[in-house]
XYZ file of C-alpha atoms in Angstrom:
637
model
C -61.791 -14.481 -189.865
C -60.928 -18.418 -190.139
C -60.190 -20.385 -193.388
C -58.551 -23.894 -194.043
C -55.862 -23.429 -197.214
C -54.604 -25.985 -198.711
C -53.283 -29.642 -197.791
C -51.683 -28.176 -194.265
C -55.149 -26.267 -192.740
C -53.049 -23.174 -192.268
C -55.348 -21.438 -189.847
C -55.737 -17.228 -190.416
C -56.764 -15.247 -187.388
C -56.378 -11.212 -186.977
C -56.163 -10.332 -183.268
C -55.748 -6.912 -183.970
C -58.247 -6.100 -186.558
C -60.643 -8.964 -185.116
C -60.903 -6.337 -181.584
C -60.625 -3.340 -183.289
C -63.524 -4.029 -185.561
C -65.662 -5.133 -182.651
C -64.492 -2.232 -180.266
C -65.485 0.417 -182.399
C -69.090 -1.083 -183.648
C -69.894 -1.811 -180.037
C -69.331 0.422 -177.756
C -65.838 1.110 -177.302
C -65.480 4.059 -179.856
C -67.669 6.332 -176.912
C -65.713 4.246 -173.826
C -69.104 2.538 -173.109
C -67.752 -1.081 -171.512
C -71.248 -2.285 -170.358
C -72.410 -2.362 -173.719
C -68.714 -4.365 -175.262
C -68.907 -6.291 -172.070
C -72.655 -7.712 -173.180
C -71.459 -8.192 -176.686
C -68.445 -10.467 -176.159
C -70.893 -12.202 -173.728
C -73.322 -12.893 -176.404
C -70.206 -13.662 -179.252
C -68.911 -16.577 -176.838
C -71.751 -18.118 -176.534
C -72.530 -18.252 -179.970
C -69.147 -19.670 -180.469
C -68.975 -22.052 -177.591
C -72.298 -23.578 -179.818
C -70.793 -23.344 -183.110
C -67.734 -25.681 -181.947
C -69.883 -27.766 -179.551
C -68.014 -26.817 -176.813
C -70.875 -26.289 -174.204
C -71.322 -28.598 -170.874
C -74.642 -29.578 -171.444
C -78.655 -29.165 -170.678
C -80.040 -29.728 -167.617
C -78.684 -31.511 -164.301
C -76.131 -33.587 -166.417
C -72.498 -31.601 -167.209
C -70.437 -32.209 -169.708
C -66.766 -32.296 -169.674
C -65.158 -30.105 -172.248
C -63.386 -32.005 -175.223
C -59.725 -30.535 -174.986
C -58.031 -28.238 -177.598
C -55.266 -29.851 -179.282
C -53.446 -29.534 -182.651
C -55.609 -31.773 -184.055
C -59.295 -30.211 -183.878
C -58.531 -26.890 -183.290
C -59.736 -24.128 -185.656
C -60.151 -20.489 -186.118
C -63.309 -20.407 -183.944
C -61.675 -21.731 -181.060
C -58.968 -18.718 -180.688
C -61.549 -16.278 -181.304
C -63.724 -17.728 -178.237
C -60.295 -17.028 -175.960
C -59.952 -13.739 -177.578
C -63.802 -12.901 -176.798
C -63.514 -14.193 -172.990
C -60.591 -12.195 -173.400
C -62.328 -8.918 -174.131
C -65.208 -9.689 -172.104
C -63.110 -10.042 -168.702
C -60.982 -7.106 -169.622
C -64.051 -5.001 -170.220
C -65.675 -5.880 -166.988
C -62.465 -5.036 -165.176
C -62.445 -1.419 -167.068
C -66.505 -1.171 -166.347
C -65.571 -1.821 -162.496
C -62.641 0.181 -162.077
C -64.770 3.191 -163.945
C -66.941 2.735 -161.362
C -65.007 3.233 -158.990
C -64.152 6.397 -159.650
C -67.535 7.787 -159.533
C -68.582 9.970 -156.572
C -71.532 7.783 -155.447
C -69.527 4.612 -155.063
C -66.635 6.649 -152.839
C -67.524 4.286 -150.194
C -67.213 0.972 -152.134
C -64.266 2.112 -154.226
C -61.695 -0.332 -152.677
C -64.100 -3.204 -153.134
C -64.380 -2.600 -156.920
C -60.843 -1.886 -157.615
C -60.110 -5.193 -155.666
C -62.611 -6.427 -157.968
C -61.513 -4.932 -161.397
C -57.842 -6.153 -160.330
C -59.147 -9.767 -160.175
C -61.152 -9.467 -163.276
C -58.553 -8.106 -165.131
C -55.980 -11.106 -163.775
C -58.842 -13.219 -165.255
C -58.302 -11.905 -168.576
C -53.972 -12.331 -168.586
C -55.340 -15.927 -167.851
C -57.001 -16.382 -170.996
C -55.009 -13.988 -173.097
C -52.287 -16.660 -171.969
C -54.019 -19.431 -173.197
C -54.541 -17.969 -176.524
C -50.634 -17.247 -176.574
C -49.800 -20.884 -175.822
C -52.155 -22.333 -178.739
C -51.091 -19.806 -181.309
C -47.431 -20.280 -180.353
C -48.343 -24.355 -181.492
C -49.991 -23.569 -184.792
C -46.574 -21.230 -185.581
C -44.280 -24.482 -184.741
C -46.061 -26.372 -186.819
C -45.936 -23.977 -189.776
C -49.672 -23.596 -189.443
C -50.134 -19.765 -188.623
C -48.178 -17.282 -190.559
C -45.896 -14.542 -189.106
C -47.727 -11.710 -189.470
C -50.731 -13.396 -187.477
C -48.131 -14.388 -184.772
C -46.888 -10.948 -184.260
C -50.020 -9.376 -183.921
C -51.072 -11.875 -180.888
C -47.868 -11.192 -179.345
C -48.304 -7.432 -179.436
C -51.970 -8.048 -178.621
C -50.620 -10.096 -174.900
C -47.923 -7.560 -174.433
C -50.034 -4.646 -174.589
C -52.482 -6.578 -172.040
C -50.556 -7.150 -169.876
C -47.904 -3.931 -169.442
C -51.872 -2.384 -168.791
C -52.290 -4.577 -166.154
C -48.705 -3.880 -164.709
C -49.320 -0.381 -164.967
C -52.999 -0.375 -163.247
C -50.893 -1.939 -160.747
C -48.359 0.636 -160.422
C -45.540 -1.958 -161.639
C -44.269 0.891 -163.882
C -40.810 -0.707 -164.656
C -42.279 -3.818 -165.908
C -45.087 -2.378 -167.287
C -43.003 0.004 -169.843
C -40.761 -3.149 -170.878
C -43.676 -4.753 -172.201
C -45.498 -1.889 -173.608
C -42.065 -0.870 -175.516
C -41.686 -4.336 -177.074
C -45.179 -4.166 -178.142
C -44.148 -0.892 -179.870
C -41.165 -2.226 -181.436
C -43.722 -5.071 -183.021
C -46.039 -2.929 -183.880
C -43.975 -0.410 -186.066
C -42.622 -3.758 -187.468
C -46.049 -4.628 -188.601
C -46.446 -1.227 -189.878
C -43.061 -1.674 -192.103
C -44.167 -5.242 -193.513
C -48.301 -4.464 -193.764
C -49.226 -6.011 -196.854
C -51.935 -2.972 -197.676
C -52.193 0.599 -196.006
C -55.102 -0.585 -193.760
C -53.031 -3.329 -192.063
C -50.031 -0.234 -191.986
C -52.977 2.112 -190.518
C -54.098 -0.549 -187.974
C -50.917 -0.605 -186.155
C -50.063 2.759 -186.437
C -53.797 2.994 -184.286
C -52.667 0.496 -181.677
C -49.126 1.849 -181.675
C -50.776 5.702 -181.366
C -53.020 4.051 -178.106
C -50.188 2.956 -176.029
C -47.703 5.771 -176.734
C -49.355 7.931 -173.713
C -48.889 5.115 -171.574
C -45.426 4.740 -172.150
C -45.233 8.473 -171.235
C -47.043 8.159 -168.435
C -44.636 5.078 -166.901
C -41.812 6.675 -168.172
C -42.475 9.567 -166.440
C -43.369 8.075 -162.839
C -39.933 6.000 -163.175
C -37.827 9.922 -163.915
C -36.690 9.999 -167.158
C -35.699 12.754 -168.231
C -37.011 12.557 -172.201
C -40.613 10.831 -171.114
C -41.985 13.183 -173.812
C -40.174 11.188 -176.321
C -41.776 8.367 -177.042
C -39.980 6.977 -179.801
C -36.549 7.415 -177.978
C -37.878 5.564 -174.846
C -39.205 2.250 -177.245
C -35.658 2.416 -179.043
C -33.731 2.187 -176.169
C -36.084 -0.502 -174.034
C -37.410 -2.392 -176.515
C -33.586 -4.318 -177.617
C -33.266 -4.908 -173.937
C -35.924 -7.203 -173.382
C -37.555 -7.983 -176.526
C -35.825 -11.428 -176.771
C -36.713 -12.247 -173.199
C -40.573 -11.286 -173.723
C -41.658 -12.512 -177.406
C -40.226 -16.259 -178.119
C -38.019 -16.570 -181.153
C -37.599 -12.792 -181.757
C -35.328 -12.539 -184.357
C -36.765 -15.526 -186.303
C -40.183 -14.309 -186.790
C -39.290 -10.928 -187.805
C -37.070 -13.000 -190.425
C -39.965 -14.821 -191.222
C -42.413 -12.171 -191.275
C -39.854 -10.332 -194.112
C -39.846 -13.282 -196.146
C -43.161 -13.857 -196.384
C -43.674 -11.250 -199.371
C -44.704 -8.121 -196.689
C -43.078 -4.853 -197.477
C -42.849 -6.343 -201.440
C -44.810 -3.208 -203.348
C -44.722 -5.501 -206.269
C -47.220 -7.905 -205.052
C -50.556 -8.255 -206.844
C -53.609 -7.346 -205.041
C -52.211 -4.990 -202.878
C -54.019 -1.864 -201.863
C -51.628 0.725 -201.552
C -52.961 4.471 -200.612
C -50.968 6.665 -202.508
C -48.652 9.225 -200.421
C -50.828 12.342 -199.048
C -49.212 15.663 -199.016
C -50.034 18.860 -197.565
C -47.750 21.809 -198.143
C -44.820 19.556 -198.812
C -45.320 17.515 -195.852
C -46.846 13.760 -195.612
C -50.435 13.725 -194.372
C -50.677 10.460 -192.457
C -53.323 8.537 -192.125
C -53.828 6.696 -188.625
C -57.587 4.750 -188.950
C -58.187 1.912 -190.680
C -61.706 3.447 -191.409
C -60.481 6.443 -193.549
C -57.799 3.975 -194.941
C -61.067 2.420 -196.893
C -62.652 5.614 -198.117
C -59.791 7.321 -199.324
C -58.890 3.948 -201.010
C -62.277 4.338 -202.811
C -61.095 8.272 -203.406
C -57.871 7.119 -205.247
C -59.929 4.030 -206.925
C -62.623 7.144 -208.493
C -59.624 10.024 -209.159
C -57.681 7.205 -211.271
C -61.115 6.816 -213.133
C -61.077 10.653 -213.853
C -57.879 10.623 -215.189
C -58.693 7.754 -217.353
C -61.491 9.506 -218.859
C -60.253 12.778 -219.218
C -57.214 10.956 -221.389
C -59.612 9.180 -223.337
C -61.051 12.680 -224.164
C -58.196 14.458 -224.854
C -57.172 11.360 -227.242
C -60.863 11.254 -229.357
C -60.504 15.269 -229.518
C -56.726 14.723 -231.150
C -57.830 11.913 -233.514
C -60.995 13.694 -234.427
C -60.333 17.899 -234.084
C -62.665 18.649 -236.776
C -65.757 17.535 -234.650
C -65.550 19.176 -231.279
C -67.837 22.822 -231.789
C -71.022 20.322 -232.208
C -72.402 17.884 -230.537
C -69.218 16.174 -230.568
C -68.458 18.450 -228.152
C -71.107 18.707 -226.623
C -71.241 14.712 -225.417
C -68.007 14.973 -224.100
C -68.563 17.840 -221.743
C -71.847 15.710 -220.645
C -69.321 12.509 -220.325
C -66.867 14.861 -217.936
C -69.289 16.004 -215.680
C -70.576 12.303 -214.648
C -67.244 11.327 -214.260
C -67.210 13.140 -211.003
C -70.135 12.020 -209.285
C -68.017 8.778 -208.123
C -64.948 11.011 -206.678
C -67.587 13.443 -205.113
C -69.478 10.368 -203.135
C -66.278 8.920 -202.350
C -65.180 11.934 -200.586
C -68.271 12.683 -199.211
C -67.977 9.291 -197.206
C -64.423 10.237 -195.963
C -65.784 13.675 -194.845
C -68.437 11.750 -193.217
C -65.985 8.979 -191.567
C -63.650 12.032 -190.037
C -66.729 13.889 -188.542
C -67.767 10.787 -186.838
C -64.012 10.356 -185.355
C -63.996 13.513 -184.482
C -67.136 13.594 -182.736
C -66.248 10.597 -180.857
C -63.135 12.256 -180.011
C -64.992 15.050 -178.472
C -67.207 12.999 -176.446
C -64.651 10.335 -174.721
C -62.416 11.319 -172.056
C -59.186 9.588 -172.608
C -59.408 9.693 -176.487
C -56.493 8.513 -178.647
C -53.965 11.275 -179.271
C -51.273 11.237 -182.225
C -47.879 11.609 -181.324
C -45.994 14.841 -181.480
C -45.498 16.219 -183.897
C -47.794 14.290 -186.740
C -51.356 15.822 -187.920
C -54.161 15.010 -185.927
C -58.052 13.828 -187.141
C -59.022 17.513 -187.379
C -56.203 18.327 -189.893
C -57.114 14.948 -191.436
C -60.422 15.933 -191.538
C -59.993 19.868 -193.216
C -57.522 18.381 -195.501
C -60.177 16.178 -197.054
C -63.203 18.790 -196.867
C -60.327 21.019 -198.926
C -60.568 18.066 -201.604
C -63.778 17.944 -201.501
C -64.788 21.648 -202.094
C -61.888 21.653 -204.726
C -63.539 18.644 -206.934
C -67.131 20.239 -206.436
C -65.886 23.685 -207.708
C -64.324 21.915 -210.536
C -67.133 19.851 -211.580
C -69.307 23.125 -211.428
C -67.273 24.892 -213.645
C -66.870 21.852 -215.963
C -70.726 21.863 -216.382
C -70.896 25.793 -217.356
C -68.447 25.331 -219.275
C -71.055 22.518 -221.035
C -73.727 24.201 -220.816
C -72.050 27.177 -222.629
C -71.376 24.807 -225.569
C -73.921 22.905 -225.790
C -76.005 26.458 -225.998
C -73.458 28.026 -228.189
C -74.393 24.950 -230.897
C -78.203 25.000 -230.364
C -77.470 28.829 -231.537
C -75.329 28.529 -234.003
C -77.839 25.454 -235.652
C -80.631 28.302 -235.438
C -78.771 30.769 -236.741
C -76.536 30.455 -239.151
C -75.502 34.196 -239.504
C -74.430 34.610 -236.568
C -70.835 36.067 -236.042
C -67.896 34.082 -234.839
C -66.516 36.896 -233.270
C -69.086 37.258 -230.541
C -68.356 36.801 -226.974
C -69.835 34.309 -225.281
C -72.785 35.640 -223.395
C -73.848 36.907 -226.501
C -74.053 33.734 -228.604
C -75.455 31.431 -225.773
C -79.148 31.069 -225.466
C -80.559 33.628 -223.017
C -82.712 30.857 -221.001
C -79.081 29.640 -220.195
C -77.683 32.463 -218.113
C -79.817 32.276 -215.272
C -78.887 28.393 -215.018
C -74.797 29.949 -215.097
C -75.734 32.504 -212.361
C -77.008 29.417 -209.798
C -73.829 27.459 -210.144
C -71.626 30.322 -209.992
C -73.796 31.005 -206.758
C -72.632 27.400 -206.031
C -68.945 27.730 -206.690
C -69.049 30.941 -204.432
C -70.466 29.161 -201.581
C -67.759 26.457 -201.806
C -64.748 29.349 -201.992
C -65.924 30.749 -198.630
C -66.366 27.678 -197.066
C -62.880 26.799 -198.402
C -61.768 30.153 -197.068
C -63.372 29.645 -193.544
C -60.772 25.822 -193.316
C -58.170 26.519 -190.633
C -55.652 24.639 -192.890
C -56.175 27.620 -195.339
C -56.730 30.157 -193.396
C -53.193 29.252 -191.381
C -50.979 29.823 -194.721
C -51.382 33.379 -196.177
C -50.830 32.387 -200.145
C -53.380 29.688 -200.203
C -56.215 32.183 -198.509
C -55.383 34.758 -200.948
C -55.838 33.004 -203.829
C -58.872 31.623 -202.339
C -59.876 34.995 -201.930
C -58.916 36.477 -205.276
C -61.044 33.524 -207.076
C -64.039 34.758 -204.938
C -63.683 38.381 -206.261
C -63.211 36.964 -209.953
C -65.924 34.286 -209.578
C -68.494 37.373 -208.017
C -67.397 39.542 -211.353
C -68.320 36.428 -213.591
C -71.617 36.060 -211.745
C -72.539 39.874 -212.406
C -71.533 39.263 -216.403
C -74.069 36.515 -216.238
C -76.727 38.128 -214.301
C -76.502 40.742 -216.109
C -77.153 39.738 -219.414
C -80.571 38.129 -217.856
C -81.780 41.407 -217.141
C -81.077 42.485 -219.848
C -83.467 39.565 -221.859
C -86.261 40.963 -220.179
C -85.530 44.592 -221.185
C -84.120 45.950 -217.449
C -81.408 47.755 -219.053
C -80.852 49.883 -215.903
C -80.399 47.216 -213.703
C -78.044 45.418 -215.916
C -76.363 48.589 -215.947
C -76.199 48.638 -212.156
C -74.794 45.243 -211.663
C -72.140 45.337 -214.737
C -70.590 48.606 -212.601
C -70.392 46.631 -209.933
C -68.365 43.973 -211.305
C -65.534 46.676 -211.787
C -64.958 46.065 -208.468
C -64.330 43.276 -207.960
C -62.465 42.935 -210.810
C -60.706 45.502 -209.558
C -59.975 43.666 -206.119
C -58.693 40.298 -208.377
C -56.006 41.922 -210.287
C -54.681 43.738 -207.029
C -54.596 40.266 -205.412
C -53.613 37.991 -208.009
C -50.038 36.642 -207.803
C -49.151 34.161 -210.639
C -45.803 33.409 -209.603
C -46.527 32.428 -205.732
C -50.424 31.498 -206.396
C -50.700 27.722 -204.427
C -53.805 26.765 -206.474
C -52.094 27.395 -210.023
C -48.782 25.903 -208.919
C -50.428 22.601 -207.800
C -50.191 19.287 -209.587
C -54.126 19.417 -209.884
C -55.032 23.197 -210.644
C -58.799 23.081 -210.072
C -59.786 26.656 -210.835
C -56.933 28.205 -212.858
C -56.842 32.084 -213.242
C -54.443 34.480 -214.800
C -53.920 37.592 -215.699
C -55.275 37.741 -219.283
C -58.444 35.780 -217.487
C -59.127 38.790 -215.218
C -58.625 41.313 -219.123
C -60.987 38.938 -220.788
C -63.444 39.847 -218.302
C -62.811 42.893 -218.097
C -62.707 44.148 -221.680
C -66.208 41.466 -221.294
C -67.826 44.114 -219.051
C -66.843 46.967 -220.906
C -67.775 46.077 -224.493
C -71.380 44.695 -222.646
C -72.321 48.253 -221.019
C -72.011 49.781 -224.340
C -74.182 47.129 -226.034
C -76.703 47.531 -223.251
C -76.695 51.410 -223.302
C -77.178 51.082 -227.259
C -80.052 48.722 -226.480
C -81.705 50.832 -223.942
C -81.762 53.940 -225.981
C -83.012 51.820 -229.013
C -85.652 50.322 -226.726
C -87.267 54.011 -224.772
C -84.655 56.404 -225.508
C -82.544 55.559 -222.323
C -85.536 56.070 -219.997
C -85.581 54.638 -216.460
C -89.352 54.832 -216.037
C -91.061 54.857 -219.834
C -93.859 57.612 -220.202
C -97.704 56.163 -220.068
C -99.150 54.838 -222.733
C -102.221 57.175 -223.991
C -103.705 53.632 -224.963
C -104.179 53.126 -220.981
C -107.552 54.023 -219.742
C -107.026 57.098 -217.024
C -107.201 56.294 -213.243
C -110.628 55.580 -211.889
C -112.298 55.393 -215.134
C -114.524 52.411 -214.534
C -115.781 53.669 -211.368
C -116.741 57.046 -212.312
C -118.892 55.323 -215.345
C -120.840 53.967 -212.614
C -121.772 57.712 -211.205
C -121.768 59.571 -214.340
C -123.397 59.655 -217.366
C -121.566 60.896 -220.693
C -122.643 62.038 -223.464
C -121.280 59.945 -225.911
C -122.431 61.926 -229.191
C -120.682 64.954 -227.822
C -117.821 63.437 -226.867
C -117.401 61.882 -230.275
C -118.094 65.036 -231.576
C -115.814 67.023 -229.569
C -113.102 64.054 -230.735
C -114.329 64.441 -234.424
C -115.426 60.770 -234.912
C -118.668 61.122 -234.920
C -120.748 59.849 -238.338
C -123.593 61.282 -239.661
C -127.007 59.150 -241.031
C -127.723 58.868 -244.144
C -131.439 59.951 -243.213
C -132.256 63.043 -240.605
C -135.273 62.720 -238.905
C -137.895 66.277 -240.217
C -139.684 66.533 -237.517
C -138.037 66.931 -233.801
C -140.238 65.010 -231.224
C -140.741 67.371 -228.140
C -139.506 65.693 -224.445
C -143.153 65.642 -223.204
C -144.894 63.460 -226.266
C -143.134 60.415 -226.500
C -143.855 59.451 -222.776
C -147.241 60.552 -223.945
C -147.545 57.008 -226.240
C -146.118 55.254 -223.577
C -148.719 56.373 -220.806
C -151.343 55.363 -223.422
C -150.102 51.476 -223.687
C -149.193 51.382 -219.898
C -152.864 53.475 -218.873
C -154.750 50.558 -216.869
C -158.557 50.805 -216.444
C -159.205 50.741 -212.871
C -162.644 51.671 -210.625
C -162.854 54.864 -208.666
C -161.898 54.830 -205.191
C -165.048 55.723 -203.729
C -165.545 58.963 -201.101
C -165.906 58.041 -197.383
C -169.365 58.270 -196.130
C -170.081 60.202 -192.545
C -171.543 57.683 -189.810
C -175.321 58.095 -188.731
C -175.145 58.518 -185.265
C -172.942 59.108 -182.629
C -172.709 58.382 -178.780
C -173.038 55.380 -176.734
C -175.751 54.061 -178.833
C -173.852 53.653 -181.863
C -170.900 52.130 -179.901
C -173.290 49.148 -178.372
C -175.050 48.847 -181.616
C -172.904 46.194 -182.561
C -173.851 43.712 -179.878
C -176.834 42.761 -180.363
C -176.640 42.698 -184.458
C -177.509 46.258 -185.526
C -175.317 47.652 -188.133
């Protein structure tokens, strides 16, 4: 944040953007002060090292060197604005506290506490004011710096006046601080330095309500009235040379558009009306989104040009290339949108999730308008580029074709000259331009004006009657000529529903500067007369293909049901069936004699016949009785 320039060591050092930068990355963007507190602990004493300004090791202190003119540097006012910080977020962590239902008995303790804290942080807020108010005398720190410490101090301390019910005071100081702030905003050099005070100037506005209301006014709702008539009052009295720094601040080139370098963000409108932007974070990524659109428009120019200089070359690959060129050219306007989606969810989630989060004054859009305005964008580019690349892929099929086949006619309609392994890739994207049209529809920015939703809604019929051409014509490649049929009928309908919703004269999207999806009435006939001239092609195809049959009749190739398993039980008789079927062929020789059933297994019983002994006859025993059963003891057989 500090530099040395030049011979005079003009210091630079952002107040403003130094603690906004630091609130939001630690802690502060989700009102947790514990965690900011810690940080600006740590950050001082990595500065109080960096400029030596520590009191030592051990038993022996050091005395601190004192700041003068001399050796001071940017490091030294960022360790005041860091003690700053740190003592003002302690006094906000204690006076949370307080609040909670557990600490009900010690809640006069820590208020007593937060109050002294909080004094503790005036006191070196003050010293920061006294060093910075040096540097500007000596025509060392530049105007704009000087301004933003003085609205910095006067915002700190009309809080403290107000957490001390001192709401008189406290809305003279917070209305000067307004008056400097929209001063900044005039002068800023860039749109993030115009966004940055526009933030700060959006955070105290419903404290100036607040005290404006506790003193009785009777327009406290007005904000801006209540800063123009307190601010002239005492703005001399509170900031030191009032009317010469503002002098100086305008002479110093701010407010010049001419100046190089600046980054300007062009003017945002939204039904006629200026879309402000109040964040310095979606000041950046919309930067980026300007930075990629001017890129677009650069190359679609240099296209338009080489297709003027060269016309006889664009039905080839000439043409071909380019389309390939256009549709990368998006891919940087698409990611830089997709950040600034991604930048409003997160504010809006952490809108959602603090307490006291920072409202925009009345009247002016809020983050979730913000936020749908730039998802709107984003849809619109994506349903652009998608229709950009079917539009390639239509040529660059259409020459592949025409290479091929040479006879082809040049009266053919498109689906009819494009390769057919092309119009299932068509049918996905216009799937993906129809999901992008009802999420556009479903935006509460479009669904709150009545012209933009029904063009919205009569692209979605047209775009679902493009898909059936499409989807169609891949049945019809693998011969499902009823189907095709089926969903070509269909499209009438929502053809149908386009035309009766189409209105060219008061249609948003085709009136626009930047008509992303243009459709007219001879569009919608095209399609139509599309359709119509495709159903008889596919009905003249069909009958060519089975005679127009849903279900074709079985082929008497085709064995019959169950044939395989009843050859496993049965046994045919093959000569009389080919007999019966007249393809049976004689031998040139016929056997004289017929051999009878019963002699030839007679030769085989002769080969297998096996020579075996008789089985001799059973003899009768000798004897029976006891005798013969003891025999057998003693050896007698």
């Amino acid at each position: 944040m500090s530099k040395a320039e030049g011979d005079n060591n003009i210091v630079s050092f952002r107040a403003l953007q130094l603690a906004n930068e630091h609130r939001n990355a630690y802690g502060l963007r989700y009102n947790d002060y514990s965690r900011y507190r810690n940080h600006c602990g740590n950050r001082t004493h990595r500065l109080r090292s960096t400029v030596k300004m520590t009191h030592g090791k051990g038993r022996d202190f050091k005395k601190l060197s004192p700041i003068t003119l001399d050796n001071i540097k940017g490091e030294h006012l960022q360790l005041l604005l860091f003690e700053t910080e740190r003592a003002w977020a302690y006094s906000q962590e204690l006076y949370t506290a307080s609040l909670q239902p557990t600490n009900q008995d010690n809640a006069a303790k820590l208020r007593h506490s937060a109050t002294g804290r909080f004094r503790r942080a005036i006191h070196w807020c003050t010293q920061l004011l006294s060093h910075c108010q040096n540097l500007y005398n000596t025509q060392r720190f530049s105007a704009e710096n000087m301004v933003e410490i003085n609205a910095y101090i006067l915002i700190l301390s009309g809080r403290f006046l107000r957490f001390r019910d001192e709401f008189e005071d406290a809305l003279d100081q917070l209305c000067v601080a307004r008056d400097l702030l929209d001063r900044l905003a005039d002068y800023a050099e860039s749109s993030r330095d115009q966004a940055l005070a526009t933030l700060f100037s959006d955070e105290i506005s419903p404290e100036i309500r607040y005290c404006a209301h506790q003193l009785g006014h009777a327009s406290s709702y007005d904000v801006d009235r209540i800063a123009a008539e307190v601010s002239p009052k005492h703005r001399s009295a509170l900031v030191e040379g009032y009317e010469s720094l503002l002098q100086r601040l305008g002479t110093e080139g701010r407010g010049d558009i001419a100046v190089e370098g600046r980054k300007r963000l062009q003017k945002l409108t939204w039904g006629g009306q200026p879309v402000p932007v109040r964040n310095p974070e979606l000041v950046d990524s919309l930067l980026e989104v300007q930075k990629a659109e001017a890129q677009l428009k650069a190359s679609d120019e240099a296209a338009k040009s080489e297709t003027a200089v060269q016309p006889s070359k664009g039905k080839g690959g000439k043409r071909q290339h380019k389309s390939r060129k256009g549709v990368a050219a998006y891919d940087a306007i698409l990611a830089a949108l997709s950040d600034s989606e991604e930048v409003a969810r997160r504010l809006i989630e952490a809108q959602k999730t603090t307490s006291g989060s920072t409202k925009s004054s009345i009247g002016s859009r809020d983050i979730h308008f913000l936020h749908a305005y730039i998802v709107y964008q984003l849809l619109s580019r994506r349903i652009e580029r998608d229709l950009t690349l079917i539009s390639a892929l239509i040529w660059s099929s259409r020459g592949q074709r025409k290479h091929s086949e040479k006879t082809s006619k040049a009266t053919q309609r498109d689906c009819e000259q494009i390769d057919a392994r092309v119009n299932p890739a068509v049918v996905k994207l216009l799937d993906t331009v129809l999901q992008s049209l009802s999420h556009m529809r479903s935006l509460s920015i479009v669904d709150e004006n009545p012209d933009l939703a029904n063009a919205v809604e009569t692209r979605l019929a047209f775009t679902k009657s493009r898909r059936c051409l499409y989807l169609a014509h891949s049945y019809v490649a693998v011969k499902q000529y009823a189907q095709a049929l089926s969903v070509s009928q269909r499209a009438h309908l929502h053809i149908r529903e386009a035309s009766s919703l189409l209105d060219v004269d008061a249609d948003p999207i085709n009136l626009s500067h930047r008509p992303f999806y243009l459709l007219t009435n001879n569009t919608i006939a095209d399609l139509e007369r599309a359709h119509q001239s495709g159903e008889v092609r596919f009905n003249r195809d069909w009958f060519a293909y089975n005679g127009g049959l849903v279900k074709p009749e079985g082929d008497t190739s085709k064995k019959p049901l169950f044939f395989d398993i009843a050859l496993n039980y049965v046994q045919l008789d093959m000569d009389r069936l080919q007999e019966r079927a007249g393809t049976q062929t004689k031998s040139p020789t016929q056997k004289t004699s017929l051999e009878t059933p019963g002699s030839v297994p007679a030769a085989k019983a002769r080969v297998e016949e096996v020579n075996r002994a008789a089985t001799p006859e059973p003899t009768a025993l000798r004897g029976a009785g006891l005798s013969s059963l003891l025999g057998g003891w003693w050896g007698r057989k």
